[in-house]
Amino acid sequence: MHYSTVSALLSALPLALAQGYGNSGDSSSTTSSAAASTTSSVAGVHVVTVGAGNSLAFSPNSITAAVGEIVEFHFYPPAHSVAQSSFAAPCTPFSNGTSFFSGQMTTSSGVNTNTFQITINNTAPIWFYCGYPGHCEAGMAGVINQAASGNKTIEAYVAAAASVGSTVAPATVQGGVIGPAKAASSSSTGTATGSSSTSSSTGKSAGTETRGSVRWVLLGFTGAIAVGVGSLMI
């Protein structure tokens, strides 16, 4: 009978050890998966798409931006630009030559890798249009910080643009920065790097707890076996 008791204790030992190691990897995997699905955009950067979906439109065509924030134009096929004008003279740059202008941005497929970024220096309305021939007259225009009241609206600008004889583009690229997007979602590589640290920490914690549990299980079973062996000797 004593021999049977010891055998039962020994046979239960592998099962207890297996339960101790059970799910140590699952919590790490779950944490990593949740972090990898997270994206973010850059605060203070307003994205305006230019000609997305083969449209002759800026989207959105009315933006509210605070001083110090950036408006970033993303260009789609085939060719578009963004230039500044006054409300009184749609589709035409300032006569003093100070209008911002991206130059013609072309791409055969998908969004252009370069954007045009302007920084807002004050909250006065900024009117803009596409400088490609015919696009402004077709309604491709927009405004930053339109007045909350009054008749100077984007709708009124577009209506006036429709009667313009031709679009005039500035002669010089100026007034902004051409470069990669600032407001793109965080890359999967960047997210993975962040989640890797979290997962590693989670894994270490789980491993420590598991090893502690196993040690206590071993001590408990060792004591039980000792009692069984002692009873045999008696």
PDB file of C-alpha atoms in Angstrom:
ATOM      1  CA  MET A   1       0.000   0.000   0.000  1.00  0.00           C
ATOM      2  CA  HIS A   2       2.839   2.380   0.865  1.00  0.00           C
ATOM      3  CA  TYR A   3       4.520   1.606  -2.447  1.00  0.00           C
ATOM      4  CA  SER A   4       1.307   2.451  -4.297  1.00  0.00           C
ATOM      5  CA  THR A   5       1.098   5.811  -2.539  1.00  0.00           C
ATOM      6  CA  VAL A   6       4.634   6.782  -3.558  1.00  0.00           C
ATOM      7  CA  SER A   7       3.991   5.661  -7.147  1.00  0.00           C
ATOM      8  CA  ALA A   8       0.874   7.812  -7.333  1.00  0.00           C
ATOM      9  CA  LEU A   9       2.764  10.830  -6.063  1.00  0.00           C
ATOM     10  CA  LEU A  10       5.565  10.347  -8.575  1.00  0.00           C
ATOM     11  CA  SER A  11       3.174   9.847 -11.490  1.00  0.00           C
ATOM     12  CA  ALA A  12       1.382  13.131 -10.668  1.00  0.00           C
ATOM     13  CA  LEU A  13       4.628  15.121 -10.689  1.00  0.00           C
ATOM     14  CA  PRO A  14       4.959  15.516 -14.539  1.00  0.00           C
ATOM     15  CA  LEU A  15       1.326  16.668 -14.746  1.00  0.00           C
ATOM     16  CA  ALA A  16       1.869  19.367 -12.133  1.00  0.00           C
ATOM     17  CA  LEU A  17       5.017  20.560 -13.895  1.00  0.00           C
ATOM     18  CA  ALA A  18       3.168  20.732 -17.217  1.00  0.00           C
ATOM     19  CA  GLN A  19       0.427  22.853 -15.639  1.00  0.00           C
ATOM     20  CA  GLY A  20       3.049  25.164 -14.176  1.00  0.00           C
ATOM     21  CA  TYR A  21       4.479  25.982 -17.674  1.00  0.00           C
ATOM     22  CA  GLY A  22       1.042  26.002 -19.390  1.00  0.00           C
ATOM     23  CA  ASN A  23       0.279  29.471 -20.797  1.00  0.00           C
ATOM     24  CA  SER A  24       3.482  31.418 -20.252  1.00  0.00           C
ATOM     25  CA  GLY A  25       3.766  32.400 -23.924  1.00  0.00           C
ATOM     26  CA  ASP A  26       0.150  33.349 -24.597  1.00  0.00           C
ATOM     27  CA  SER A  27       0.056  36.680 -22.737  1.00  0.00           C
ATOM     28  CA  SER A  28       3.161  37.893 -24.583  1.00  0.00           C
ATOM     29  CA  SER A  29       1.649  36.990 -27.957  1.00  0.00           C
ATOM     30  CA  THR A  30      -1.632  38.750 -27.157  1.00  0.00           C
ATOM     31  CA  THR A  31       0.136  41.933 -26.035  1.00  0.00           C
ATOM     32  CA  SER A  32       2.227  42.061 -29.202  1.00  0.00           C
ATOM     33  CA  SER A  33      -0.800  41.534 -31.445  1.00  0.00           C
ATOM     34  CA  ALA A  34      -2.777  44.336 -29.804  1.00  0.00           C
ATOM     35  CA  ALA A  35       0.118  46.791 -30.057  1.00  0.00           C
ATOM     36  CA  ALA A  36       0.772  45.954 -33.711  1.00  0.00           C
ATOM     37  CA  SER A  37      -2.746  47.025 -34.687  1.00  0.00           C
ATOM     38  CA  THR A  38      -2.330  50.494 -33.182  1.00  0.00           C
ATOM     39  CA  THR A  39      -1.694  53.471 -35.478  1.00  0.00           C
ATOM     40  CA  SER A  40      -1.276  57.151 -34.811  1.00  0.00           C
ATOM     41  CA  SER A  41      -0.952  60.429 -36.735  1.00  0.00           C
ATOM     42  CA  VAL A  42       1.169  63.477 -36.047  1.00  0.00           C
ATOM     43  CA  ALA A  43      -0.555  66.121 -33.930  1.00  0.00           C
ATOM     44  CA  GLY A  44      -0.815  69.576 -35.477  1.00  0.00           C
ATOM     45  CA  VAL A  45      -0.616  68.361 -39.095  1.00  0.00           C
ATOM     46  CA  HIS A  46      -3.684  68.665 -41.328  1.00  0.00           C
ATOM     47  CA  VAL A  47      -3.702  66.432 -44.409  1.00  0.00           C
ATOM     48  CA  VAL A  48      -5.359  67.632 -47.613  1.00  0.00           C
ATOM     49  CA  THR A  49      -5.561  65.198 -50.521  1.00  0.00           C
ATOM     50  CA  VAL A  50      -5.201  66.674 -53.993  1.00  0.00           C
ATOM     51  CA  GLY A  51      -7.051  64.902 -56.797  1.00  0.00           C
ATOM     52  CA  ALA A  52      -7.644  61.649 -54.917  1.00  0.00           C
ATOM     53  CA  GLY A  53      -9.859  59.172 -56.766  1.00  0.00           C
ATOM     54  CA  ASN A  54      -9.306  60.976 -60.086  1.00  0.00           C
ATOM     55  CA  SER A  55     -11.323  63.942 -58.799  1.00  0.00           C
ATOM     56  CA  LEU A  56     -10.700  67.619 -59.419  1.00  0.00           C
ATOM     57  CA  ALA A  57     -10.938  68.439 -55.746  1.00  0.00           C
ATOM     58  CA  PHE A  58      -9.046  69.189 -52.567  1.00  0.00           C
ATOM     59  CA  SER A  59     -10.310  67.092 -49.670  1.00  0.00           C
ATOM     60  CA  PRO A  60     -11.192  68.626 -47.346  1.00  0.00           C
ATOM     61  CA  ASN A  61     -11.560  71.942 -49.151  1.00  0.00           C
ATOM     62  CA  SER A  62     -12.027  73.882 -45.912  1.00  0.00           C
ATOM     63  CA  ILE A  63      -9.525  73.485 -43.071  1.00  0.00           C
ATOM     64  CA  THR A  64      -9.240  75.119 -39.671  1.00  0.00           C
ATOM     65  CA  ALA A  65      -5.634  75.287 -38.481  1.00  0.00           C
ATOM     66  CA  ALA A  66      -4.052  77.076 -35.534  1.00  0.00           C
ATOM     67  CA  VAL A  67      -0.931  79.210 -35.673  1.00  0.00           C
ATOM     68  CA  GLY A  68       2.127  76.977 -35.801  1.00  0.00           C
ATOM     69  CA  GLU A  69       0.270  74.004 -37.267  1.00  0.00           C
ATOM     70  CA  ILE A  70       1.034  72.509 -40.666  1.00  0.00           C
ATOM     71  CA  VAL A  71      -1.216  71.912 -43.653  1.00  0.00           C
ATOM     72  CA  GLU A  72       0.171  69.080 -45.743  1.00  0.00           C
ATOM     73  CA  PHE A  73      -0.936  68.470 -49.344  1.00  0.00           C
ATOM     74  CA  HIS A  74      -0.815  64.888 -50.698  1.00  0.00           C
ATOM     75  CA  PHE A  75      -0.863  64.659 -54.506  1.00  0.00           C
ATOM     76  CA  TYR A  76      -2.609  61.995 -56.603  1.00  0.00           C
ATOM     77  CA  PRO A  77      -2.442  61.184 -60.352  1.00  0.00           C
ATOM     78  CA  PRO A  78      -1.922  62.398 -62.839  1.00  0.00           C
ATOM     79  CA  ALA A  79      -0.738  65.989 -62.217  1.00  0.00           C
ATOM     80  CA  HIS A  80      -1.769  68.710 -59.786  1.00  0.00           C
ATOM     81  CA  SER A  81      -0.360  71.621 -57.818  1.00  0.00           C
ATOM     82  CA  VAL A  82      -1.403  73.986 -55.052  1.00  0.00           C
ATOM     83  CA  ALA A  83      -1.023  77.750 -55.267  1.00  0.00           C
ATOM     84  CA  GLN A  84      -2.206  80.693 -53.185  1.00  0.00           C
ATOM     85  CA  SER A  85      -4.536  83.441 -54.369  1.00  0.00           C
ATOM     86  CA  SER A  86      -6.786  86.106 -52.922  1.00  0.00           C
ATOM     87  CA  PHE A  87     -10.542  85.735 -52.613  1.00  0.00           C
ATOM     88  CA  ALA A  88     -10.997  88.641 -55.015  1.00  0.00           C
ATOM     89  CA  ALA A  89      -8.948  87.054 -57.802  1.00  0.00           C
ATOM     90  CA  PRO A  90      -9.541  83.286 -57.972  1.00  0.00           C
ATOM     91  CA  CYS A  91      -7.126  81.057 -59.894  1.00  0.00           C
ATOM     92  CA  THR A  92      -4.504  83.825 -59.989  1.00  0.00           C
ATOM     93  CA  PRO A  93      -1.442  84.264 -57.739  1.00  0.00           C
ATOM     94  CA  PHE A  94      -0.709  87.442 -55.814  1.00  0.00           C
ATOM     95  CA  SER A  95       0.543  90.229 -58.030  1.00  0.00           C
ATOM     96  CA  ASN A  96       3.460  90.873 -55.657  1.00  0.00           C
ATOM     97  CA  GLY A  97       4.840  87.363 -56.215  1.00  0.00           C
ATOM     98  CA  THR A  98       4.478  86.133 -52.627  1.00  0.00           C
ATOM     99  CA  SER A  99       1.971  83.312 -53.232  1.00  0.00           C
ATOM    100  CA  PHE A 100       3.034  79.871 -52.072  1.00  0.00           C
ATOM    101  CA  PHE A 101       3.314  77.344 -54.884  1.00  0.00           C
ATOM    102  CA  SER A 102       4.161  73.640 -54.886  1.00  0.00           C
ATOM    103  CA  GLY A 103       5.054  73.388 -58.556  1.00  0.00           C
ATOM    104  CA  GLN A 104       3.466  70.681 -60.658  1.00  0.00           C
ATOM    105  CA  MET A 105       3.429  67.376 -58.781  1.00  0.00           C
ATOM    106  CA  THR A 106       3.035  64.381 -61.062  1.00  0.00           C
ATOM    107  CA  THR A 107       2.572  60.689 -60.333  1.00  0.00           C
ATOM    108  CA  SER A 108       1.486  57.808 -62.547  1.00  0.00           C
ATOM    109  CA  SER A 109       0.077  55.588 -59.817  1.00  0.00           C
ATOM    110  CA  GLY A 110      -0.835  56.172 -56.189  1.00  0.00           C
ATOM    111  CA  VAL A 111       0.039  59.137 -54.045  1.00  0.00           C
ATOM    112  CA  ASN A 112       3.217  61.088 -54.791  1.00  0.00           C
ATOM    113  CA  THR A 113       6.019  60.285 -52.342  1.00  0.00           C
ATOM    114  CA  ASN A 114       6.531  64.012 -51.775  1.00  0.00           C
ATOM    115  CA  THR A 115       4.081  66.388 -50.132  1.00  0.00           C
ATOM    116  CA  PHE A 116       3.888  70.163 -49.970  1.00  0.00           C
ATOM    117  CA  GLN A 117       3.742  71.559 -46.434  1.00  0.00           C
ATOM    118  CA  ILE A 118       2.919  75.081 -45.315  1.00  0.00           C
ATOM    119  CA  THR A 119       3.108  76.396 -41.756  1.00  0.00           C
ATOM    120  CA  ILE A 120       0.280  78.624 -40.543  1.00  0.00           C
ATOM    121  CA  ASN A 121       1.604  81.987 -39.324  1.00  0.00           C
ATOM    122  CA  ASN A 122      -1.732  83.681 -38.578  1.00  0.00           C
ATOM    123  CA  THR A 123      -5.430  82.896 -38.642  1.00  0.00           C
ATOM    124  CA  ALA A 124      -6.377  85.080 -41.617  1.00  0.00           C
ATOM    125  CA  PRO A 125      -8.144  83.139 -44.409  1.00  0.00           C
ATOM    126  CA  ILE A 126      -5.819  81.530 -46.962  1.00  0.00           C
ATOM    127  CA  TRP A 127      -7.316  80.771 -50.375  1.00  0.00           C
ATOM    128  CA  PHE A 128      -5.681  78.195 -52.616  1.00  0.00           C
ATOM    129  CA  TYR A 129      -6.265  76.465 -55.937  1.00  0.00           C
ATOM    130  CA  CYS A 130      -4.778  73.928 -58.330  1.00  0.00           C
ATOM    131  CA  GLY A 131      -2.527  75.668 -60.832  1.00  0.00           C
ATOM    132  CA  TYR A 132      -2.887  73.005 -63.523  1.00  0.00           C
ATOM    133  CA  PRO A 133      -4.709  74.438 -66.587  1.00  0.00           C
ATOM    134  CA  GLY A 134      -8.472  74.136 -66.283  1.00  0.00           C
ATOM    135  CA  HIS A 135      -8.561  72.648 -62.797  1.00  0.00           C
ATOM    136  CA  CYS A 136      -9.327  75.793 -60.807  1.00  0.00           C
ATOM    137  CA  GLU A 137     -12.140  76.782 -63.161  1.00  0.00           C
ATOM    138  CA  ALA A 138     -13.601  73.313 -62.585  1.00  0.00           C
ATOM    139  CA  GLY A 139     -13.842  74.008 -58.855  1.00  0.00           C
ATOM    140  CA  MET A 140     -10.501  72.682 -57.609  1.00  0.00           C
ATOM    141  CA  ALA A 141      -9.919  75.164 -54.800  1.00  0.00           C
ATOM    142  CA  GLY A 142      -9.916  75.437 -51.028  1.00  0.00           C
ATOM    143  CA  VAL A 143      -9.544  77.665 -48.004  1.00  0.00           C
ATOM    144  CA  ILE A 144      -7.736  77.581 -44.675  1.00  0.00           C
ATOM    145  CA  ASN A 145      -9.423  79.368 -41.749  1.00  0.00           C
ATOM    146  CA  GLN A 146     -12.499  80.629 -43.572  1.00  0.00           C
ATOM    147  CA  ALA A 147     -14.282  83.412 -41.668  1.00  0.00           C
ATOM    148  CA  ALA A 148     -17.088  82.189 -39.448  1.00  0.00           C
ATOM    149  CA  SER A 149     -19.508  84.683 -40.977  1.00  0.00           C
ATOM    150  CA  GLY A 150     -19.842  86.787 -44.102  1.00  0.00           C
ATOM    151  CA  ASN A 151     -20.067  86.006 -47.798  1.00  0.00           C
ATOM    152  CA  LYS A 152     -16.430  85.076 -48.371  1.00  0.00           C
ATOM    153  CA  THR A 153     -16.948  81.331 -48.469  1.00  0.00           C
ATOM    154  CA  ILE A 154     -15.398  78.485 -50.415  1.00  0.00           C
ATOM    155  CA  GLU A 155     -18.676  78.123 -52.314  1.00  0.00           C
ATOM    156  CA  ALA A 156     -18.490  81.768 -53.421  1.00  0.00           C
ATOM    157  CA  TYR A 157     -14.841  81.358 -54.426  1.00  0.00           C
ATOM    158  CA  VAL A 158     -15.606  78.278 -56.536  1.00  0.00           C
ATOM    159  CA  ALA A 159     -18.532  80.043 -58.187  1.00  0.00           C
ATOM    160  CA  ALA A 160     -16.301  82.980 -59.116  1.00  0.00           C
ATOM    161  CA  ALA A 161     -13.567  80.644 -60.361  1.00  0.00           C
ATOM    162  CA  ALA A 162     -15.965  79.072 -62.843  1.00  0.00           C
ATOM    163  CA  SER A 163     -16.074  82.339 -64.786  1.00  0.00           C
ATOM    164  CA  VAL A 164     -12.305  82.871 -64.876  1.00  0.00           C
ATOM    165  CA  GLY A 165     -10.882  82.776 -68.388  1.00  0.00           C
ATOM    166  CA  SER A 166      -7.810  80.696 -67.475  1.00  0.00           C
ATOM    167  CA  THR A 167      -5.777  79.525 -64.501  1.00  0.00           C
ATOM    168  CA  VAL A 168      -2.472  81.249 -63.866  1.00  0.00           C
ATOM    169  CA  ALA A 169       0.241  79.421 -61.920  1.00  0.00           C
ATOM    170  CA  PRO A 170       3.020  81.245 -60.061  1.00  0.00           C
ATOM    171  CA  ALA A 171       6.397  81.285 -61.763  1.00  0.00           C
ATOM    172  CA  THR A 172       8.388  80.069 -58.750  1.00  0.00           C
ATOM    173  CA  VAL A 173       8.078  77.180 -56.313  1.00  0.00           C
ATOM    174  CA  GLN A 174       8.087  78.855 -52.913  1.00  0.00           C
ATOM    175  CA  GLY A 175       6.401  79.384 -49.575  1.00  0.00           C
ATOM    176  CA  GLY A 176       6.434  75.800 -48.353  1.00  0.00           C
ATOM    177  CA  VAL A 177       8.444  72.629 -47.927  1.00  0.00           C
ATOM    178  CA  ILE A 178       8.497  69.721 -50.370  1.00  0.00           C
ATOM    179  CA  GLY A 179       9.281  66.415 -48.712  1.00  0.00           C
ATOM    180  CA  PRO A 180       8.006  63.121 -47.256  1.00  0.00           C
ATOM    181  CA  ALA A 181       4.726  63.126 -45.364  1.00  0.00           C
ATOM    182  CA  LYS A 182       4.793  64.120 -41.703  1.00  0.00           C
ATOM    183  CA  ALA A 183       1.254  62.927 -40.994  1.00  0.00           C
ATOM    184  CA  ALA A 184       1.507  59.344 -42.186  1.00  0.00           C
ATOM    185  CA  SER A 185       0.329  56.637 -39.756  1.00  0.00           C
ATOM    186  CA  SER A 186       3.071  55.075 -37.658  1.00  0.00           C
ATOM    187  CA  SER A 187       4.814  52.272 -39.541  1.00  0.00           C
ATOM    188  CA  SER A 188       4.369  48.645 -38.605  1.00  0.00           C
ATOM    189  CA  THR A 189       8.115  48.506 -37.968  1.00  0.00           C
ATOM    190  CA  GLY A 190       7.911  51.324 -35.435  1.00  0.00           C
ATOM    191  CA  THR A 191       4.918  49.752 -33.741  1.00  0.00           C
ATOM    192  CA  ALA A 192       6.613  46.370 -33.651  1.00  0.00           C
ATOM    193  CA  THR A 193       9.663  47.917 -31.983  1.00  0.00           C
ATOM    194  CA  GLY A 194       7.477  49.395 -29.258  1.00  0.00           C
ATOM    195  CA  SER A 195       5.477  46.206 -28.767  1.00  0.00           C
ATOM    196  CA  SER A 196       8.643  44.118 -28.751  1.00  0.00           C
ATOM    197  CA  SER A 197       9.754  45.858 -25.568  1.00  0.00           C
ATOM    198  CA  THR A 198       6.323  45.338 -24.006  1.00  0.00           C
ATOM    199  CA  SER A 199       6.208  41.695 -25.029  1.00  0.00           C
ATOM    200  CA  SER A 200       9.719  41.058 -23.761  1.00  0.00           C
ATOM    201  CA  SER A 201       8.834  42.547 -20.388  1.00  0.00           C
ATOM    202  CA  THR A 202       5.595  40.570 -20.250  1.00  0.00           C
ATOM    203  CA  GLY A 203       7.436  37.376 -21.169  1.00  0.00           C
ATOM    204  CA  LYS A 204      10.050  37.857 -18.461  1.00  0.00           C
ATOM    205  CA  SER A 205       7.383  38.481 -15.839  1.00  0.00           C
ATOM    206  CA  ALA A 206       5.429  35.399 -16.881  1.00  0.00           C
ATOM    207  CA  GLY A 207       8.605  33.313 -16.893  1.00  0.00           C
ATOM    208  CA  THR A 208       9.549  34.463 -13.402  1.00  0.00           C
ATOM    209  CA  GLU A 209       6.098  33.653 -12.042  1.00  0.00           C
ATOM    210  CA  THR A 210       6.106  30.242 -13.734  1.00  0.00           C
ATOM    211  CA  ARG A 211       9.520  29.310 -12.384  1.00  0.00           C
ATOM    212  CA  GLY A 212       8.406  30.352  -8.881  1.00  0.00           C
ATOM    213  CA  SER A 213       5.276  28.204  -9.164  1.00  0.00           C
ATOM    214  CA  VAL A 214       7.286  25.198 -10.324  1.00  0.00           C
ATOM    215  CA  ARG A 215       9.694  25.543  -7.416  1.00  0.00           C
ATOM    216  CA  TRP A 216       6.806  25.493  -4.944  1.00  0.00           C
ATOM    217  CA  VAL A 217       5.244  22.499  -6.694  1.00  0.00           C
ATOM    218  CA  LEU A 218       8.555  20.616  -6.503  1.00  0.00           C
ATOM    219  CA  LEU A 219       8.973  21.457  -2.837  1.00  0.00           C
ATOM    220  CA  GLY A 220       5.432  20.323  -2.085  1.00  0.00           C
ATOM    221  CA  PHE A 221       5.798  17.013  -3.889  1.00  0.00           C
ATOM    222  CA  THR A 222       9.254  16.428  -2.431  1.00  0.00           C
ATOM    223  CA  GLY A 223       7.775  16.827   1.045  1.00  0.00           C
ATOM    224  CA  ALA A 224       4.897  14.498   0.208  1.00  0.00           C
ATOM    225  CA  ILE A 225       7.264  11.847  -1.147  1.00  0.00           C
ATOM    226  CA  ALA A 226       9.441  12.174   1.950  1.00  0.00           C
ATOM    227  CA  VAL A 227       6.418  11.530   4.124  1.00  0.00           C
ATOM    228  CA  GLY A 228       5.497   8.504   2.013  1.00  0.00           C
ATOM    229  CA  VAL A 229       8.992   7.066   2.157  1.00  0.00           C
ATOM    230  CA  GLY A 230       9.125   7.693   5.892  1.00  0.00           C
ATOM    231  CA  SER A 231       5.902   5.773   6.389  1.00  0.00           C
ATOM    232  CA  LEU A 232       7.356   2.845   4.418  1.00  0.00           C
ATOM    233  CA  MET A 233      10.366   2.776   6.664  1.00  0.00           C
ATOM    234  CA  ILE A 234       8.060   2.683   9.685  1.00  0.00           C
TER     235      ILE A 234
END
